[in-house]
Amino acid sequence: MASKSRLHIAVFLAPAVLVYTAVMIWPLFNTLRLALYTSGDGARVFSGLTNFATLFGDPRWSASFWNALGNNFWFFIVHMLVQNPIGVALAAILSHPRLRFAALYRSAIFIPTILSFVIVGFAWKLILSPIWGIAPGMLDAVGLKSLFAPWLGREEYALTTLALISVWQFVGIPMMLIYAALLSIPEEVLEAGEIDGITGAAAFWKIKLPLILPSIGIISILTFVGNFNAFDLIYAAQGALAGPDYSTDILGTFLYRTFFGFQLQLGDPHMGSAIATAMFAIILAGVCIYLFAIQTRMRRYQF
């Protein structure tokens, strides 16, 4: 009976495994393989780690790579410090049983998440335009026009502005995940806290927050992976050159220009694969470190 049961499971899992291998595993290994070759005399030549040595050792390549990596980290930090706390706060507010029209608020906050990156990028580019945008007029209406600046056109502001636009678009995801986690807390636990006099904000900090920490950890991992795979919003708003002067360039746009080429720059799939491999290694290392930190923290919390 045991062997039949295992065969039954294998038969049902086989289609999903085959599809996942075809669209995920095989392209990943093919990318790793391409990174070990170079193009010469119209043929593909095995070069080992030469592409990685060029990426990290050649000043022309390494400067672009480290600039894109630093921008990626800043993009991620803005999401961690702004998006996720706001998502937790919104979830806590919307989960209050006495809040009216909570479903309407949830829908309104989540709607930007389902919008196209292209629509969001071009819409905000028009809104923030100093020539025909509505942002200067809106700030002028409340007496804050002096604070307006061409944020997408200044190197020191452009990346942070795009990160905040991304926060506006995706804050609904952590909100809904935390909202679901809050609803899953047993009523008996909250009632026991009320008996002990723990109500209101104190109930959230002392009871609810410790119980939803695993969900917050998962959201943090998803934020890390999602931000290091970011590309669409930057490309839609600033183009493949990620201006001004590459100040919004991230690993995704750097990979795109290198792999496919752009304007006068010819595409190099082998160097592009080296960049993609480096991205994969960074994401994998970051996720492993984060999981280890969460596991260590939970063990300390339990014991």
PDB file of C-alpha atoms in Angstrom:
ATOM      1  CA  MET A   1       0.000   0.000   0.000  1.00  0.00           C
ATOM      2  CA  ALA A   2       2.831   2.355   0.831  1.00  0.00           C
ATOM      3  CA  SER A   3       4.471   1.912  -2.580  1.00  0.00           C
ATOM      4  CA  LYS A   4       1.167   2.527  -4.390  1.00  0.00           C
ATOM      5  CA  SER A   5       0.594   5.668  -2.363  1.00  0.00           C
ATOM      6  CA  ARG A   6       4.050   7.003  -3.210  1.00  0.00           C
ATOM      7  CA  LEU A   7       3.550   6.225  -6.895  1.00  0.00           C
ATOM      8  CA  HIS A   8       0.214   8.023  -6.772  1.00  0.00           C
ATOM      9  CA  ILE A   9       1.904  11.144  -5.350  1.00  0.00           C
ATOM     10  CA  ALA A  10       4.685  11.012  -7.950  1.00  0.00           C
ATOM     11  CA  VAL A  11       2.180  10.793 -10.817  1.00  0.00           C
ATOM     12  CA  PHE A  12       0.280  13.865  -9.641  1.00  0.00           C
ATOM     13  CA  LEU A  13       3.446  15.870  -8.938  1.00  0.00           C
ATOM     14  CA  ALA A  14       5.139  15.005 -12.229  1.00  0.00           C
ATOM     15  CA  PRO A  15       3.331  17.610 -14.452  1.00  0.00           C
ATOM     16  CA  ALA A  16       4.093  20.451 -12.034  1.00  0.00           C
ATOM     17  CA  VAL A  17       7.713  19.335 -11.671  1.00  0.00           C
ATOM     18  CA  LEU A  18       8.156  19.124 -15.452  1.00  0.00           C
ATOM     19  CA  VAL A  19       6.656  22.576 -16.032  1.00  0.00           C
ATOM     20  CA  TYR A  20       8.727  24.117 -13.232  1.00  0.00           C
ATOM     21  CA  THR A  21      11.879  22.486 -14.595  1.00  0.00           C
ATOM     22  CA  ALA A  22      11.171  23.738 -18.112  1.00  0.00           C
ATOM     23  CA  VAL A  23      10.445  27.355 -17.177  1.00  0.00           C
ATOM     24  CA  MET A  24      12.664  27.815 -14.095  1.00  0.00           C
ATOM     25  CA  ILE A  25      15.344  25.188 -13.459  1.00  0.00           C
ATOM     26  CA  TRP A  26      16.586  24.695 -17.020  1.00  0.00           C
ATOM     27  CA  PRO A  27      16.819  28.459 -17.828  1.00  0.00           C
ATOM     28  CA  LEU A  28      18.690  28.975 -14.541  1.00  0.00           C
ATOM     29  CA  PHE A  29      21.311  26.333 -15.331  1.00  0.00           C
ATOM     30  CA  ASN A  30      21.531  27.548 -18.922  1.00  0.00           C
ATOM     31  CA  THR A  31      22.270  31.049 -17.635  1.00  0.00           C
ATOM     32  CA  LEU A  32      25.001  29.694 -15.373  1.00  0.00           C
ATOM     33  CA  ARG A  33      26.440  27.816 -18.360  1.00  0.00           C
ATOM     34  CA  LEU A  34      26.421  30.881 -20.637  1.00  0.00           C
ATOM     35  CA  ALA A  35      28.350  32.840 -17.998  1.00  0.00           C
ATOM     36  CA  LEU A  36      31.306  30.464 -18.467  1.00  0.00           C
ATOM     37  CA  TYR A  37      31.700  31.187 -22.187  1.00  0.00           C
ATOM     38  CA  THR A  38      32.780  34.083 -24.374  1.00  0.00           C
ATOM     39  CA  SER A  39      32.165  34.843 -28.027  1.00  0.00           C
ATOM     40  CA  GLY A  40      35.185  34.838 -30.297  1.00  0.00           C
ATOM     41  CA  ASP A  41      35.566  34.539 -34.066  1.00  0.00           C
ATOM     42  CA  GLY A  42      31.898  33.730 -34.436  1.00  0.00           C
ATOM     43  CA  ALA A  43      32.136  30.754 -32.067  1.00  0.00           C
ATOM     44  CA  ARG A  44      31.439  30.182 -28.403  1.00  0.00           C
ATOM     45  CA  VAL A  45      34.630  29.564 -26.409  1.00  0.00           C
ATOM     46  CA  PHE A  46      34.816  28.206 -22.866  1.00  0.00           C
ATOM     47  CA  SER A  47      36.492  30.831 -20.674  1.00  0.00           C
ATOM     48  CA  GLY A  48      35.772  29.693 -17.117  1.00  0.00           C
ATOM     49  CA  LEU A  49      35.479  32.600 -14.707  1.00  0.00           C
ATOM     50  CA  THR A  50      36.840  35.208 -17.126  1.00  0.00           C
ATOM     51  CA  ASN A  51      33.500  37.021 -17.379  1.00  0.00           C
ATOM     52  CA  PHE A  52      33.275  37.299 -13.590  1.00  0.00           C
ATOM     53  CA  ALA A  53      36.862  38.573 -13.431  1.00  0.00           C
ATOM     54  CA  THR A  54      35.928  41.207 -15.994  1.00  0.00           C
ATOM     55  CA  LEU A  55      32.734  42.116 -14.153  1.00  0.00           C
ATOM     56  CA  PHE A  56      34.477  42.637 -10.813  1.00  0.00           C
ATOM     57  CA  GLY A  57      37.983  43.553 -11.981  1.00  0.00           C
ATOM     58  CA  ASP A  58      37.550  45.783 -15.013  1.00  0.00           C
ATOM     59  CA  PRO A  59      36.891  49.363 -13.772  1.00  0.00           C
ATOM     60  CA  ARG A  60      34.416  50.020 -16.579  1.00  0.00           C
ATOM     61  CA  TRP A  61      32.269  47.045 -15.604  1.00  0.00           C
ATOM     62  CA  SER A  62      32.811  47.049 -11.845  1.00  0.00           C
ATOM     63  CA  ALA A  63      31.857  50.718 -11.467  1.00  0.00           C
ATOM     64  CA  SER A  64      28.508  50.104 -13.167  1.00  0.00           C
ATOM     65  CA  PHE A  65      27.926  46.895 -11.208  1.00  0.00           C
ATOM     66  CA  TRP A  66      28.618  48.378  -7.772  1.00  0.00           C
ATOM     67  CA  ASN A  67      26.564  51.473  -8.597  1.00  0.00           C
ATOM     68  CA  ALA A  68      23.605  49.280  -9.601  1.00  0.00           C
ATOM     69  CA  LEU A  69      24.033  47.048  -6.538  1.00  0.00           C
ATOM     70  CA  GLY A  70      24.145  50.057  -4.195  1.00  0.00           C
ATOM     71  CA  ASN A  71      20.999  51.463  -5.808  1.00  0.00           C
ATOM     72  CA  ASN A  72      19.310  48.083  -5.371  1.00  0.00           C
ATOM     73  CA  PHE A  73      20.123  48.065  -1.668  1.00  0.00           C
ATOM     74  CA  TRP A  74      18.774  51.601  -1.240  1.00  0.00           C
ATOM     75  CA  PHE A  75      15.614  50.632  -3.148  1.00  0.00           C
ATOM     76  CA  PHE A  76      15.193  47.695  -0.748  1.00  0.00           C
ATOM     77  CA  ILE A  77      15.900  49.773   2.389  1.00  0.00           C
ATOM     78  CA  VAL A  78      13.226  52.320   1.443  1.00  0.00           C
ATOM     79  CA  HIS A  79      10.688  49.512   1.054  1.00  0.00           C
ATOM     80  CA  MET A  80      11.670  47.930   4.352  1.00  0.00           C
ATOM     81  CA  LEU A  81      11.545  51.206   6.295  1.00  0.00           C
ATOM     82  CA  VAL A  82       8.463  52.700   4.626  1.00  0.00           C
ATOM     83  CA  GLN A  83       6.348  50.082   2.862  1.00  0.00           C
ATOM     84  CA  ASN A  84       6.302  47.297   5.427  1.00  0.00           C
ATOM     85  CA  PRO A  85       5.686  49.456   8.537  1.00  0.00           C
ATOM     86  CA  ILE A  86       2.874  51.257   6.704  1.00  0.00           C
ATOM     87  CA  GLY A  87       1.468  47.880   5.640  1.00  0.00           C
ATOM     88  CA  VAL A  88       1.496  46.667   9.242  1.00  0.00           C
ATOM     89  CA  ALA A  89      -0.152  49.873  10.466  1.00  0.00           C
ATOM     90  CA  LEU A  90      -2.862  49.740   7.796  1.00  0.00           C
ATOM     91  CA  ALA A  91      -3.551  46.079   8.559  1.00  0.00           C
ATOM     92  CA  ALA A  92      -3.860  46.832  12.265  1.00  0.00           C
ATOM     93  CA  ILE A  93      -6.317  49.667  11.566  1.00  0.00           C
ATOM     94  CA  LEU A  94      -8.387  47.726   9.033  1.00  0.00           C
ATOM     95  CA  SER A  95      -8.624  44.681  11.294  1.00  0.00           C
ATOM     96  CA  HIS A  96     -10.394  46.698  13.989  1.00  0.00           C
ATOM     97  CA  PRO A  97     -13.891  45.206  14.308  1.00  0.00           C
ATOM     98  CA  ARG A  98     -15.588  48.595  14.742  1.00  0.00           C
ATOM     99  CA  LEU A  99     -14.119  50.201  11.620  1.00  0.00           C
ATOM    100  CA  ARG A 100     -16.802  51.012   9.053  1.00  0.00           C
ATOM    101  CA  PHE A 101     -16.255  50.501   5.303  1.00  0.00           C
ATOM    102  CA  ALA A 102     -13.147  48.424   5.984  1.00  0.00           C
ATOM    103  CA  ALA A 103     -13.684  46.348   2.820  1.00  0.00           C
ATOM    104  CA  LEU A 104     -13.828  49.534   0.720  1.00  0.00           C
ATOM    105  CA  TYR A 105     -10.577  50.812   2.217  1.00  0.00           C
ATOM    106  CA  ARG A 106      -8.848  47.480   1.631  1.00  0.00           C
ATOM    107  CA  SER A 107      -9.907  47.437  -2.001  1.00  0.00           C
ATOM    108  CA  ALA A 108      -8.834  51.033  -2.578  1.00  0.00           C
ATOM    109  CA  ILE A 109      -5.387  50.430  -1.092  1.00  0.00           C
ATOM    110  CA  PHE A 110      -4.890  47.165  -2.975  1.00  0.00           C
ATOM    111  CA  ILE A 111      -6.009  48.416  -6.423  1.00  0.00           C
ATOM    112  CA  PRO A 112      -2.610  49.969  -7.363  1.00  0.00           C
ATOM    113  CA  THR A 113      -1.024  46.537  -6.909  1.00  0.00           C
ATOM    114  CA  ILE A 114      -2.875  45.136  -9.917  1.00  0.00           C
ATOM    115  CA  LEU A 115      -2.003  48.078 -12.189  1.00  0.00           C
ATOM    116  CA  SER A 116       0.568  47.687 -14.930  1.00  0.00           C
ATOM    117  CA  PHE A 117       4.100  48.923 -14.242  1.00  0.00           C
ATOM    118  CA  VAL A 118       3.969  50.868 -17.492  1.00  0.00           C
ATOM    119  CA  ILE A 119       0.798  52.684 -16.446  1.00  0.00           C
ATOM    120  CA  VAL A 120       2.193  53.490 -13.000  1.00  0.00           C
ATOM    121  CA  GLY A 121       5.547  54.647 -14.354  1.00  0.00           C
ATOM    122  CA  PHE A 122       4.171  56.944 -17.033  1.00  0.00           C
ATOM    123  CA  ALA A 123       1.340  58.230 -14.834  1.00  0.00           C
ATOM    124  CA  TRP A 124       3.696  59.292 -12.038  1.00  0.00           C
ATOM    125  CA  LYS A 125       6.135  60.730 -14.547  1.00  0.00           C
ATOM    126  CA  LEU A 126       3.331  62.961 -15.807  1.00  0.00           C
ATOM    127  CA  ILE A 127       2.145  63.817 -12.299  1.00  0.00           C
ATOM    128  CA  LEU A 128       5.624  64.876 -11.154  1.00  0.00           C
ATOM    129  CA  SER A 129       6.524  66.737 -14.342  1.00  0.00           C
ATOM    130  CA  PRO A 130       7.440  70.390 -13.595  1.00  0.00           C
ATOM    131  CA  ILE A 131       5.962  71.442 -16.965  1.00  0.00           C
ATOM    132  CA  TRP A 132       2.587  69.727 -17.297  1.00  0.00           C
ATOM    133  CA  GLY A 133       2.274  67.747 -14.067  1.00  0.00           C
ATOM    134  CA  ILE A 134      -0.369  68.366 -11.411  1.00  0.00           C
ATOM    135  CA  ALA A 135       2.040  68.060  -8.464  1.00  0.00           C
ATOM    136  CA  PRO A 136       3.157  71.733  -8.556  1.00  0.00           C
ATOM    137  CA  GLY A 137      -0.463  72.933  -8.605  1.00  0.00           C
ATOM    138  CA  MET A 138      -1.478  70.613  -5.759  1.00  0.00           C
ATOM    139  CA  LEU A 139       1.408  71.771  -3.581  1.00  0.00           C
ATOM    140  CA  ASP A 140       0.646  75.390  -4.472  1.00  0.00           C
ATOM    141  CA  ALA A 141      -2.969  74.875  -3.386  1.00  0.00           C
ATOM    142  CA  VAL A 142      -1.813  74.020   0.139  1.00  0.00           C
ATOM    143  CA  GLY A 143       0.934  76.659   0.236  1.00  0.00           C
ATOM    144  CA  LEU A 144       3.849  74.212  -0.223  1.00  0.00           C
ATOM    145  CA  LYS A 145       4.899  74.984  -3.784  1.00  0.00           C
ATOM    146  CA  SER A 146       8.381  75.925  -2.576  1.00  0.00           C
ATOM    147  CA  LEU A 147       8.931  72.267  -1.694  1.00  0.00           C
ATOM    148  CA  PHE A 148       8.401  71.106  -5.265  1.00  0.00           C
ATOM    149  CA  ALA A 149      11.396  70.024  -7.298  1.00  0.00           C
ATOM    150  CA  PRO A 150      11.872  67.933 -10.463  1.00  0.00           C
ATOM    151  CA  TRP A 151      12.425  64.861  -8.309  1.00  0.00           C
ATOM    152  CA  LEU A 152      12.721  62.421 -11.206  1.00  0.00           C
ATOM    153  CA  GLY A 153      15.236  64.705 -12.913  1.00  0.00           C
ATOM    154  CA  ARG A 154      17.693  65.130 -10.046  1.00  0.00           C
ATOM    155  CA  GLU A 155      20.307  62.511  -9.302  1.00  0.00           C
ATOM    156  CA  GLU A 156      19.988  62.867  -5.518  1.00  0.00           C
ATOM    157  CA  TYR A 157      16.195  62.435  -5.502  1.00  0.00           C
ATOM    158  CA  ALA A 158      15.291  60.230  -8.491  1.00  0.00           C
ATOM    159  CA  LEU A 159      15.899  56.782  -6.975  1.00  0.00           C
ATOM    160  CA  THR A 160      14.170  57.610  -3.688  1.00  0.00           C
ATOM    161  CA  THR A 161      11.215  59.041  -5.600  1.00  0.00           C
ATOM    162  CA  LEU A 162      10.864  55.870  -7.659  1.00  0.00           C
ATOM    163  CA  ALA A 163      11.166  53.752  -4.511  1.00  0.00           C
ATOM    164  CA  LEU A 164       8.321  55.720  -2.902  1.00  0.00           C
ATOM    165  CA  ILE A 165       6.225  55.291  -6.057  1.00  0.00           C
ATOM    166  CA  SER A 166       6.848  51.536  -5.792  1.00  0.00           C
ATOM    167  CA  VAL A 167       5.828  51.694  -2.119  1.00  0.00           C
ATOM    168  CA  TRP A 168       2.573  53.397  -3.120  1.00  0.00           C
ATOM    169  CA  GLN A 169       1.901  50.660  -5.665  1.00  0.00           C
ATOM    170  CA  PHE A 170       2.734  47.624  -3.534  1.00  0.00           C
ATOM    171  CA  VAL A 171       1.880  48.587   0.039  1.00  0.00           C
ATOM    172  CA  GLY A 172      -1.329  46.600  -0.404  1.00  0.00           C
ATOM    173  CA  ILE A 173       0.551  43.286  -0.466  1.00  0.00           C
ATOM    174  CA  PRO A 174       2.072  43.442   3.047  1.00  0.00           C
ATOM    175  CA  MET A 175      -1.154  45.011   4.258  1.00  0.00           C
ATOM    176  CA  MET A 176      -3.244  42.048   3.082  1.00  0.00           C
ATOM    177  CA  LEU A 177      -0.765  39.434   4.340  1.00  0.00           C
ATOM    178  CA  ILE A 178      -0.570  41.030   7.793  1.00  0.00           C
ATOM    179  CA  TYR A 179      -4.334  41.538   7.779  1.00  0.00           C
ATOM    180  CA  ALA A 180      -4.833  37.807   7.173  1.00  0.00           C
ATOM    181  CA  ALA A 181      -2.322  36.998   9.931  1.00  0.00           C
ATOM    182  CA  LEU A 182      -4.151  39.259  12.391  1.00  0.00           C
ATOM    183  CA  LEU A 183      -7.485  37.637  11.608  1.00  0.00           C
ATOM    184  CA  SER A 184      -5.977  34.205  12.246  1.00  0.00           C
ATOM    185  CA  ILE A 185      -5.147  35.051  15.876  1.00  0.00           C
ATOM    186  CA  PRO A 186      -7.489  33.057  18.133  1.00  0.00           C
ATOM    187  CA  GLU A 187     -10.109  35.108  19.921  1.00  0.00           C
ATOM    188  CA  GLU A 188      -9.326  33.237  23.132  1.00  0.00           C
ATOM    189  CA  VAL A 189      -5.857  34.802  23.219  1.00  0.00           C
ATOM    190  CA  LEU A 190      -7.239  38.316  22.829  1.00  0.00           C
ATOM    191  CA  GLU A 191      -9.942  37.684  25.409  1.00  0.00           C
ATOM    192  CA  ALA A 192      -7.348  36.428  27.874  1.00  0.00           C
ATOM    193  CA  GLY A 193      -5.407  39.645  27.312  1.00  0.00           C
ATOM    194  CA  GLU A 194      -8.512  41.730  27.949  1.00  0.00           C
ATOM    195  CA  ILE A 195      -9.038  39.932  31.235  1.00  0.00           C
ATOM    196  CA  ASP A 196      -5.488  40.918  32.193  1.00  0.00           C
ATOM    197  CA  GLY A 197      -6.214  44.519  31.217  1.00  0.00           C
ATOM    198  CA  ILE A 198      -4.300  44.476  27.895  1.00  0.00           C
ATOM    199  CA  THR A 199      -6.477  46.307  25.388  1.00  0.00           C
ATOM    200  CA  GLY A 200      -6.143  48.795  22.531  1.00  0.00           C
ATOM    201  CA  ALA A 201      -2.635  49.620  21.358  1.00  0.00           C
ATOM    202  CA  ALA A 202      -1.115  47.588  24.194  1.00  0.00           C
ATOM    203  CA  ALA A 203      -2.860  44.465  22.877  1.00  0.00           C
ATOM    204  CA  PHE A 204      -1.282  44.999  19.479  1.00  0.00           C
ATOM    205  CA  TRP A 205       2.268  45.493  20.777  1.00  0.00           C
ATOM    206  CA  LYS A 206       2.177  42.791  23.462  1.00  0.00           C
ATOM    207  CA  ILE A 207      -0.036  40.126  21.904  1.00  0.00           C
ATOM    208  CA  LYS A 208      -0.679  40.580  18.196  1.00  0.00           C
ATOM    209  CA  LEU A 209       2.750  41.737  17.039  1.00  0.00           C
ATOM    210  CA  PRO A 210       4.694  38.782  18.546  1.00  0.00           C
ATOM    211  CA  LEU A 211       2.199  36.373  16.958  1.00  0.00           C
ATOM    212  CA  ILE A 212       2.532  37.862  13.457  1.00  0.00           C
ATOM    213  CA  LEU A 213       6.351  38.068  13.472  1.00  0.00           C
ATOM    214  CA  PRO A 214       6.647  34.960  11.216  1.00  0.00           C
ATOM    215  CA  SER A 215       4.412  36.671   8.651  1.00  0.00           C
ATOM    216  CA  ILE A 216       6.504  39.838   8.865  1.00  0.00           C
ATOM    217  CA  GLY A 217       9.611  37.719   8.294  1.00  0.00           C
ATOM    218  CA  ILE A 218       8.100  36.166   5.154  1.00  0.00           C
ATOM    219  CA  ILE A 219       7.090  39.617   3.899  1.00  0.00           C
ATOM    220  CA  SER A 220      10.646  40.857   4.451  1.00  0.00           C
ATOM    221  CA  ILE A 221      12.032  37.986   2.360  1.00  0.00           C
ATOM    222  CA  LEU A 222       9.516  38.649  -0.412  1.00  0.00           C
ATOM    223  CA  THR A 223      10.440  42.344  -0.304  1.00  0.00           C
ATOM    224  CA  PHE A 224      14.135  41.519  -0.619  1.00  0.00           C
ATOM    225  CA  VAL A 225      13.655  39.154  -3.557  1.00  0.00           C
ATOM    226  CA  GLY A 226      11.140  41.413  -5.283  1.00  0.00           C
ATOM    227  CA  ASN A 227      13.301  44.527  -5.021  1.00  0.00           C
ATOM    228  CA  PHE A 228      16.402  42.799  -6.331  1.00  0.00           C
ATOM    229  CA  ASN A 229      14.362  41.595  -9.296  1.00  0.00           C
ATOM    230  CA  ALA A 230      12.939  45.081  -9.878  1.00  0.00           C
ATOM    231  CA  PHE A 231      13.116  46.358 -13.431  1.00  0.00           C
ATOM    232  CA  ASP A 232       9.735  47.350 -14.845  1.00  0.00           C
ATOM    233  CA  LEU A 233       9.111  50.582 -12.946  1.00  0.00           C
ATOM    234  CA  ILE A 234      12.625  51.930 -13.521  1.00  0.00           C
ATOM    235  CA  TYR A 235      12.448  51.074 -17.222  1.00  0.00           C
ATOM    236  CA  ALA A 236       8.973  52.588 -17.645  1.00  0.00           C
ATOM    237  CA  ALA A 237       9.813  55.833 -15.855  1.00  0.00           C
ATOM    238  CA  GLN A 238      13.498  56.405 -16.669  1.00  0.00           C
ATOM    239  CA  GLY A 239      14.237  54.151 -19.621  1.00  0.00           C
ATOM    240  CA  ALA A 240      16.987  51.571 -20.041  1.00  0.00           C
ATOM    241  CA  LEU A 241      19.700  54.153 -19.286  1.00  0.00           C
ATOM    242  CA  ALA A 242      18.141  54.668 -15.833  1.00  0.00           C
ATOM    243  CA  GLY A 243      18.864  58.373 -15.734  1.00  0.00           C
ATOM    244  CA  PRO A 244      19.744  60.910 -14.794  1.00  0.00           C
ATOM    245  CA  ASP A 245      23.362  59.786 -15.218  1.00  0.00           C
ATOM    246  CA  TYR A 246      22.593  56.202 -14.100  1.00  0.00           C
ATOM    247  CA  SER A 247      21.437  57.410 -10.688  1.00  0.00           C
ATOM    248  CA  THR A 248      18.439  55.037 -10.841  1.00  0.00           C
ATOM    249  CA  ASP A 249      20.342  52.174 -12.435  1.00  0.00           C
ATOM    250  CA  ILE A 250      19.713  48.868 -10.684  1.00  0.00           C
ATOM    251  CA  LEU A 251      20.904  45.356 -11.454  1.00  0.00           C
ATOM    252  CA  GLY A 252      17.826  44.668 -13.577  1.00  0.00           C
ATOM    253  CA  THR A 253      18.410  47.604 -15.961  1.00  0.00           C
ATOM    254  CA  PHE A 254      22.159  46.937 -15.984  1.00  0.00           C
ATOM    255  CA  LEU A 255      21.456  43.330 -16.947  1.00  0.00           C
ATOM    256  CA  TYR A 256      19.015  44.410 -19.662  1.00  0.00           C
ATOM    257  CA  ARG A 257      21.483  46.795 -21.338  1.00  0.00           C
ATOM    258  CA  THR A 258      24.278  44.246 -21.144  1.00  0.00           C
ATOM    259  CA  PHE A 259      22.361  41.190 -22.346  1.00  0.00           C
ATOM    260  CA  PHE A 260      20.175  42.696 -25.077  1.00  0.00           C
ATOM    261  CA  GLY A 261      22.141  45.848 -25.902  1.00  0.00           C
ATOM    262  CA  PHE A 262      20.797  49.376 -26.049  1.00  0.00           C
ATOM    263  CA  GLN A 263      21.304  52.170 -28.571  1.00  0.00           C
ATOM    264  CA  LEU A 264      24.995  51.964 -29.604  1.00  0.00           C
ATOM    265  CA  GLN A 265      25.845  49.294 -27.020  1.00  0.00           C
ATOM    266  CA  LEU A 266      25.876  45.782 -28.466  1.00  0.00           C
ATOM    267  CA  GLY A 267      24.357  42.973 -26.437  1.00  0.00           C
ATOM    268  CA  ASP A 268      26.640  40.404 -24.815  1.00  0.00           C
ATOM    269  CA  PRO A 269      24.663  37.394 -23.555  1.00  0.00           C
ATOM    270  CA  HIS A 270      27.717  35.967 -21.800  1.00  0.00           C
ATOM    271  CA  MET A 271      28.448  39.070 -19.706  1.00  0.00           C
ATOM    272  CA  GLY A 272      24.711  39.423 -19.176  1.00  0.00           C
ATOM    273  CA  SER A 273      24.608  35.871 -17.858  1.00  0.00           C
ATOM    274  CA  ALA A 274      27.490  36.687 -15.520  1.00  0.00           C
ATOM    275  CA  ILE A 275      25.490  39.609 -14.118  1.00  0.00           C
ATOM    276  CA  ALA A 276      22.399  37.404 -13.774  1.00  0.00           C
ATOM    277  CA  THR A 277      24.476  34.767 -11.961  1.00  0.00           C
ATOM    278  CA  ALA A 278      25.822  37.412  -9.590  1.00  0.00           C
ATOM    279  CA  MET A 279      22.248  38.582  -8.937  1.00  0.00           C
ATOM    280  CA  PHE A 280      21.178  35.008  -8.204  1.00  0.00           C
ATOM    281  CA  ALA A 281      24.075  34.535  -5.781  1.00  0.00           C
ATOM    282  CA  ILE A 282      23.264  37.810  -3.973  1.00  0.00           C
ATOM    283  CA  ILE A 283      19.569  36.956  -3.655  1.00  0.00           C
ATOM    284  CA  LEU A 284      20.309  33.411  -2.502  1.00  0.00           C
ATOM    285  CA  ALA A 285      22.869  34.591   0.060  1.00  0.00           C
ATOM    286  CA  GLY A 286      20.531  37.300   1.341  1.00  0.00           C
ATOM    287  CA  VAL A 287      17.603  34.907   1.744  1.00  0.00           C
ATOM    288  CA  CYS A 288      19.777  32.308   3.534  1.00  0.00           C
ATOM    289  CA  ILE A 289      21.197  34.906   5.925  1.00  0.00           C
ATOM    290  CA  TYR A 290      17.740  36.307   6.631  1.00  0.00           C
ATOM    291  CA  LEU A 291      16.256  32.855   7.264  1.00  0.00           C
ATOM    292  CA  PHE A 292      19.125  32.002   9.604  1.00  0.00           C
ATOM    293  CA  ALA A 293      18.625  35.279  11.504  1.00  0.00           C
ATOM    294  CA  ILE A 294      14.868  34.685  11.812  1.00  0.00           C
ATOM    295  CA  GLN A 295      15.379  31.109  12.988  1.00  0.00           C
ATOM    296  CA  THR A 296      17.927  32.205  15.594  1.00  0.00           C
ATOM    297  CA  ARG A 297      15.633  34.964  16.833  1.00  0.00           C
ATOM    298  CA  MET A 298      12.643  32.633  17.107  1.00  0.00           C
ATOM    299  CA  ARG A 299      14.683  30.115  19.092  1.00  0.00           C
ATOM    300  CA  ARG A 300      15.677  32.841  21.530  1.00  0.00           C
ATOM    301  CA  TYR A 301      12.074  33.968  21.754  1.00  0.00           C
ATOM    302  CA  GLN A 302      10.849  30.452  22.504  1.00  0.00           C
ATOM    303  CA  PHE A 303      13.467  29.545  25.059  1.00  0.00           C
TER     304      PHE A 303
END
